XYZ file of C-alpha atoms in Angstrom:
431
model
C 68.520 -37.378 22.725
C 66.873 -34.801 20.333
C 62.671 -35.661 21.325
C 63.509 -34.851 24.696
C 64.257 -31.320 24.284
C 61.335 -30.513 21.956
C 59.391 -32.566 24.686
C 61.162 -30.447 27.381
C 60.126 -26.638 25.353
C 56.413 -27.150 25.394
C 56.367 -28.746 28.282
C 57.751 -25.354 29.787
C 54.888 -23.755 26.651
C 51.218 -25.527 27.924
C 53.058 -24.791 31.338
C 53.813 -21.311 30.387
C 50.041 -21.048 28.953
C 48.545 -22.410 31.654
C 49.735 -19.885 33.735
C 49.128 -17.046 31.688
C 45.750 -17.973 32.157
C 45.024 -19.015 35.718
C 46.579 -15.629 36.248
C 44.720 -14.129 34.367
C 41.352 -15.832 35.037
C 42.584 -14.429 39.054
C 43.116 -11.177 37.075
C 39.008 -10.777 36.122
C 38.510 -12.211 39.648
C 39.978 -9.937 41.414
C 38.466 -7.388 39.503
C 34.813 -8.424 39.597
C 35.536 -8.815 43.368
C 36.999 -5.082 43.165
C 33.107 -3.606 40.887
C 30.095 -5.277 42.029
C 30.426 -6.859 46.075
C 28.852 -3.402 46.650
C 27.490 -2.087 43.371
C 23.830 -2.007 42.995
C 22.653 -2.201 39.303
C 19.664 -1.026 39.926
C 20.478 2.779 41.091
C 21.168 4.784 38.484
C 24.920 6.162 38.388
C 25.831 9.852 40.202
C 28.914 11.259 38.369
C 28.194 14.728 38.492
C 24.956 15.982 36.642
C 22.714 13.894 33.986
C 23.539 10.800 32.672
C 24.665 10.561 28.996
C 23.051 7.700 27.126
C 24.101 7.129 23.506
C 21.690 5.167 21.206
C 21.933 4.573 17.875
C 19.980 1.843 15.542
C 21.176 -0.803 13.229
C 18.151 -2.378 10.708
C 19.054 -5.456 10.381
C 15.344 -7.058 8.398
C 11.312 -5.550 8.233
C 10.065 -9.207 9.275
C 6.523 -7.993 8.809
C 4.157 -4.469 7.708
C 0.389 -5.351 8.459
C -1.257 -2.946 6.586
C -4.656 -3.843 7.944
C -3.584 -4.088 11.149
C -1.017 -0.570 10.758
C 1.946 -2.736 12.780
C 5.411 -2.432 11.787
C 7.455 -5.766 12.578
C 11.009 -5.345 12.313
C 14.784 -6.728 13.615
C 16.911 -4.080 14.793
C 19.936 -3.798 16.610
C 20.169 -1.393 19.725
C 23.960 -0.222 20.499
C 23.628 1.750 24.052
C 26.487 3.099 25.636
C 27.137 6.073 28.966
C 29.516 5.877 31.356
C 29.409 4.509 35.057
C 31.546 5.904 37.577
C 30.324 3.650 39.846
C 33.482 1.311 36.977
C 36.279 3.058 36.704
C 39.447 0.536 37.285
C 43.127 1.084 36.621
C 43.833 -1.933 34.218
C 48.347 -1.585 35.633
C 46.725 -3.336 39.076
C 44.912 -6.536 37.058
C 46.891 -7.576 34.582
C 46.537 -4.850 31.668
C 42.431 -5.652 31.454
C 40.989 -3.018 29.611
C 37.310 -4.215 29.789
C 34.814 -6.919 30.603
C 32.137 -8.430 29.454
C 29.588 -8.997 31.570
C 25.596 -10.397 32.105
C 23.237 -7.600 31.578
C 21.384 -8.014 35.121
C 25.298 -7.039 37.008
C 24.962 -3.832 36.242
C 22.653 -0.760 35.539
C 21.353 -0.167 32.389
C 19.284 2.930 31.605
C 14.999 2.072 30.438
C 14.755 2.050 27.349
C 11.576 2.205 26.069
C 9.545 1.568 22.520
C 7.123 4.501 22.420
C 3.441 3.863 20.883
C 5.688 -0.091 20.696
C 2.746 -3.022 20.309
C 5.144 -4.899 23.351
C 4.885 -4.249 27.282
C 8.618 -2.911 26.426
C 11.770 -3.564 24.414
C 13.207 -7.290 23.671
C 16.701 -7.770 24.481
C 17.292 -5.248 26.430
C 17.571 -7.783 29.582
C 18.249 -10.427 28.268
C 23.008 -10.025 26.842
C 25.677 -8.880 28.011
C 27.436 -5.240 27.907
C 30.911 -4.727 28.089
C 32.415 -2.252 30.693
C 35.212 -0.801 29.909
C 38.590 0.633 31.892
C 37.521 4.120 31.717
C 33.619 3.190 33.015
C 31.849 3.563 29.475
C 29.874 1.246 28.533
C 28.965 -0.686 25.465
C 25.878 -2.005 25.506
C 25.161 -3.980 21.593
C 21.698 -5.948 21.311
C 19.360 -7.260 19.030
C 15.623 -7.139 19.208
C 12.840 -7.622 17.228
C 9.903 -4.959 18.235
C 6.270 -4.289 16.590
C 5.512 -0.622 16.860
C 2.210 0.718 15.190
C 3.223 2.741 12.118
C -0.344 4.947 10.347
C 0.425 4.456 6.676
C -0.777 6.492 3.177
C -1.848 3.911 0.933
C -3.077 6.507 -1.920
C -0.970 6.223 -4.057
C -0.700 2.553 -3.348
C 0.956 0.210 -4.921
C 3.043 3.037 -5.857
C 3.649 4.149 -2.225
C 5.760 5.258 0.039
C 5.673 4.853 3.701
C 7.662 5.845 6.709
C 7.877 4.147 9.847
C 8.475 6.146 13.560
C 10.669 4.551 16.225
C 10.631 6.091 19.098
C 13.031 5.769 21.740
C 13.099 7.341 25.205
C 13.393 6.880 29.177
C 10.163 5.447 30.883
C 11.199 6.791 34.292
C 13.715 9.326 34.404
C 13.337 12.778 32.513
C 16.125 15.094 30.568
C 17.337 16.341 33.784
C 19.062 13.006 35.522
C 19.174 11.212 31.822
C 20.137 12.399 28.578
C 19.449 10.541 25.521
C 21.294 11.201 22.254
C 21.193 10.033 18.718
C 25.205 9.304 18.576
C 24.505 9.749 14.336
C 22.302 11.559 11.943
C 21.641 8.084 9.810
C 20.760 4.742 11.855
C 22.004 1.920 9.897
C 20.839 0.111 7.044
C 24.607 -1.815 6.255
C 23.607 -4.970 7.884
C 19.801 -5.022 6.522
C 18.317 -8.479 4.731
C 16.836 -7.079 1.620
C 12.938 -7.829 1.946
C 10.449 -9.341 -1.262
C 7.779 -6.433 -1.056
C 9.951 -3.234 -0.056
C 13.106 -1.358 -0.877
C 15.015 1.096 2.266
C 15.285 4.350 1.791
C 16.905 5.284 4.043
C 16.259 5.862 8.111
C 17.214 8.660 9.869
C 17.985 10.080 13.626
C 16.182 12.804 15.640
C 16.024 13.453 18.811
C 13.543 15.525 20.311
C 13.130 16.951 23.394
C 8.522 15.986 24.356
C 6.949 17.401 27.785
C 3.955 16.041 28.626
C 1.039 17.661 31.083
C 1.510 14.892 33.583
C 5.554 16.403 34.752
C 7.360 19.306 33.879
C 10.242 18.467 33.534
C 11.908 17.598 30.026
C 11.815 14.386 28.297
C 14.433 13.688 25.467
C 13.239 10.863 23.202
C 14.858 9.793 20.201
C 13.439 9.193 17.067
C 14.520 6.748 13.973
C 12.698 7.725 10.690
C 11.880 4.128 8.858
C 11.358 5.570 4.493
C 10.464 2.426 2.518
C 9.423 2.447 -0.812
C 6.856 -0.841 -1.779
C 7.483 -3.020 -5.016
C 4.796 -2.754 -6.899
C 5.799 -4.841 -10.018
C 4.119 -7.868 -8.021
C 0.495 -6.045 -7.554
C 1.180 -5.015 -11.591
C 0.636 -8.382 -12.775
C -1.842 -9.320 -10.646
C -3.569 -6.155 -9.650
C -3.534 -4.060 -11.601
C -3.682 -4.465 -15.493
C -5.843 -7.783 -14.298
C -8.455 -4.939 -13.327
C -7.857 -2.805 -16.622
C -8.150 -5.454 -19.401
C -11.452 -6.586 -17.617
C -13.158 -3.217 -17.335
C -11.674 -2.935 -21.675
C -13.794 -7.039 -21.749
C -16.721 -4.409 -21.303
C -16.499 -3.954 -25.082
C -16.670 -7.148 -25.908
C -20.584 -6.585 -25.668
C -20.592 -3.713 -27.873
C -19.513 -6.303 -31.090
C -22.488 -8.555 -30.258
C -25.909 -8.320 -32.129
C -27.733 -5.796 -31.049
C -30.780 -7.971 -30.024
C -28.407 -10.641 -28.645
C -29.323 -11.369 -24.479
C -25.636 -12.017 -23.841
C -24.613 -8.940 -23.843
C -25.968 -8.142 -20.938
C -24.321 -11.781 -19.581
C -21.448 -10.574 -20.052
C -22.215 -7.076 -18.442
C -22.953 -8.588 -15.856
C -19.116 -11.481 -15.195
C -17.491 -8.130 -15.998
C -18.790 -6.449 -12.755
C -18.461 -8.885 -10.911
C -15.113 -9.896 -11.182
C -14.425 -6.418 -11.003
C -16.152 -6.725 -7.379
C -13.608 -9.776 -7.581
C -10.014 -7.164 -7.492
C -12.137 -4.519 -5.092
C -12.908 -7.398 -2.278
C -8.615 -7.757 -3.007
C -7.351 -4.470 -2.145
C -9.961 -3.816 0.622
C -8.618 -7.294 2.369
C -5.081 -6.337 1.673
C -4.800 -2.418 2.962
C -6.099 -0.982 6.281
C -9.592 1.062 6.248
C -8.833 4.830 6.212
C -11.742 7.514 6.836
C -9.052 9.898 6.058
C -7.732 8.385 2.584
C -8.901 5.855 -0.291
C -6.370 3.996 -2.884
C -5.910 5.631 -6.246
C -6.770 2.293 -7.302
C -9.487 1.268 -5.310
C -11.101 4.709 -6.359
C -10.335 4.180 -9.855
C -12.361 0.003 -9.684
C -14.744 1.358 -7.421
C -15.009 3.449 -11.381
C -14.991 0.981 -12.868
C -17.974 -1.188 -11.626
C -20.008 2.159 -12.151
C -18.944 2.099 -15.986
C -19.850 -0.995 -16.376
C -22.925 -1.637 -14.584
C -24.516 1.292 -16.127
C -23.438 -0.112 -19.444
C -25.364 -3.147 -18.521
C -28.819 -1.043 -17.612
C -28.532 0.924 -21.311
C -27.419 -3.208 -22.804
C -31.136 -3.514 -20.792
C -32.450 -0.437 -22.677
C -31.723 -1.064 -26.109
C -33.078 -5.027 -25.139
C -35.764 -2.977 -24.636
C -35.643 -0.907 -27.312
C -35.002 -3.349 -29.174
C -38.082 -5.666 -29.078
C -40.955 -3.143 -29.001
C -42.303 -5.100 -32.111
C -45.520 -2.244 -33.939
C -45.570 -0.613 -30.467
C -46.602 3.367 -32.076
C -43.495 5.579 -32.558
C -44.317 9.546 -31.843
C -43.196 11.672 -34.657
C -40.772 13.529 -32.724
C -38.909 10.142 -30.846
C -38.326 8.933 -34.724
C -37.487 12.039 -36.251
C -35.199 11.835 -32.915
C -34.384 9.126 -32.356
C -33.752 7.517 -35.835
C -33.309 10.263 -38.248
C -30.987 12.932 -36.345
C -29.011 10.021 -34.700
C -28.567 7.702 -38.015
C -26.189 10.795 -38.906
C -24.357 10.419 -35.628
C -23.705 6.474 -35.736
C -23.691 6.072 -39.169
C -26.736 3.326 -39.404
C -28.037 3.632 -43.054
C -32.020 4.749 -43.352
C -32.748 5.969 -46.001
C -32.591 3.799 -48.503
C -34.007 1.070 -46.062
C -37.157 0.074 -47.898
C -37.905 -2.215 -44.924
C -38.832 0.609 -42.966
C -42.180 0.445 -44.001
C -43.765 -2.412 -44.202
C -46.978 -1.712 -45.332
C -49.696 -4.973 -45.477
C -52.165 -3.866 -47.513
C -51.704 -2.714 -51.450
C -52.587 1.249 -51.979
C -56.069 2.416 -53.629
C -56.006 4.243 -56.296
C -53.606 7.199 -55.930
C -54.876 10.799 -55.446
C -52.750 14.786 -55.212
C -51.226 13.931 -51.952
C -50.010 10.715 -52.266
C -48.380 11.900 -55.802
C -46.689 14.381 -53.553
C -45.636 11.850 -51.091
C -43.949 10.154 -53.259
C -41.956 12.911 -54.986
C -40.178 13.530 -51.402
C -37.601 11.615 -50.463
C -37.882 8.511 -49.160
C -36.985 9.045 -45.663
C -39.938 12.321 -45.455
C -41.829 10.016 -47.693
C -41.883 7.817 -44.374
C -41.932 9.774 -41.649
C -45.730 11.326 -43.436
C -47.093 8.320 -43.829
C -46.315 6.833 -41.273
C -47.074 9.708 -38.367
C -49.129 11.991 -40.776
C -52.645 11.299 -39.384
C -54.083 13.341 -41.883
C -53.072 10.932 -44.240
C -55.337 7.840 -45.207
C -52.318 4.866 -45.382
C -51.863 1.444 -44.571
C -51.414 -0.109 -41.075
C -48.233 0.585 -41.062
C -45.284 -1.902 -38.638
C -43.443 0.047 -36.275
C -40.593 -3.121 -35.826
C -37.445 -1.952 -38.156
C -38.211 1.289 -36.347
C -37.184 0.401 -33.337
C -34.841 -2.045 -33.985
C -33.208 1.562 -36.032
C -33.425 2.616 -32.543
C -31.875 0.659 -30.294
C -29.103 0.436 -32.606
C -28.489 4.299 -32.678
C -28.034 3.792 -28.759
C -26.592 0.880 -28.635
C -23.548 2.928 -31.110
C -23.762 6.635 -28.814
C -24.206 4.124 -25.566
C -19.850 2.357 -27.548
C -19.137 5.575 -28.135
C -19.401 7.538 -24.209
C -17.521 4.464 -22.650
C -15.214 4.911 -25.073
C -14.135 8.692 -24.381
C -15.007 7.865 -20.559
C -13.510 4.561 -20.072
C -10.658 6.169 -22.089
C -10.350 9.293 -19.345
C -10.951 7.945 -16.626
C -6.941 5.549 -17.210
C -5.675 8.930 -17.659
C -6.790 10.178 -14.601
C -5.812 6.358 -13.259
C -2.107 7.015 -14.147
C -1.981 11.486 -14.075
C -3.024 10.441 -10.317
C 0.524 8.159 -10.530
C 2.877 11.068 -11.306
C 3.245 8.100 -14.464
């Protein structure tokens, strides 16, 4: 008996639910027939004045920012709302139905276009389902994958910040028949998926009224400015720090012996490494005649600096191996004597500077005068005074001392210029 009662109650509930569902379906069908029997989706609603369309944008994810081609690929959620006076009904006459979801092809949808888009039309505009409300309001939220042009300023790469412009407007309707406005002063970033390379700074909205040369009517548009800040850690560890360390490797060439030919090999290797890093930067960034990335300028500066170091290494080695070639007096005084005071090369007590192959004959008064002078002055007179009868002199040691002086001067100059360049580089980045 109890089981029979429970079965009867369940059957009654099921019948009630089935009747309610059937009645709801009938009401929806009746409402659908009421709204769309004579409705023309291709015609804009004329309800006394311009149709006010509200646009809002939510960023879902930055898919890619193609820097060489300056194209931004983003996934967004577009939210449109407007009123269509042809879609009004009394909810009490249709079972209390206050909203109805229909395919986009059933209702008029504003022809919103993304200006500066790479694709011919706004993806998703006619592929999803808007919601129609009893008072004629239509809300249409749909996802879209957009590709648009985004001019980049990469001067401070990899510490740069980019602002990409997403401008939406109607292509067919001017502002007198369809007005477009933003819902809020800022777009929605709450649902954005984090990007591995970029940080989302802001998404601001601005309404502008444009006038074009073709038509006297105003054309309103809503522009969203997406500001992105690059995460520099990857490029800092893989590009900036290695390029600076490679430049400093050129210093090791000055620790090699003056006569070593490996100095040139080392400098050439450093130059090739810097050229590779420069190519990596060029492949990553867009070509621009307006601005050059600071890091590219630094790499070019380092490349030129190491190139000059390589050239000076060749000159130093060539000087070292001059052998017994005669050296002018003034050149010796400047290149050996005076520069040695700056480079701290000891030439005052170096007896090997004066190599006499034959014994000196009986000293006369002139020779005694030389012997009373300092070793450096004595060597200078013996080496370069044509009025003194001297044995054959070997100039090899003088050329070696000159090469050492030049090498040390180049070392001092390289260190100072390298530090100055690095300091200017950091200053331009506002470190």
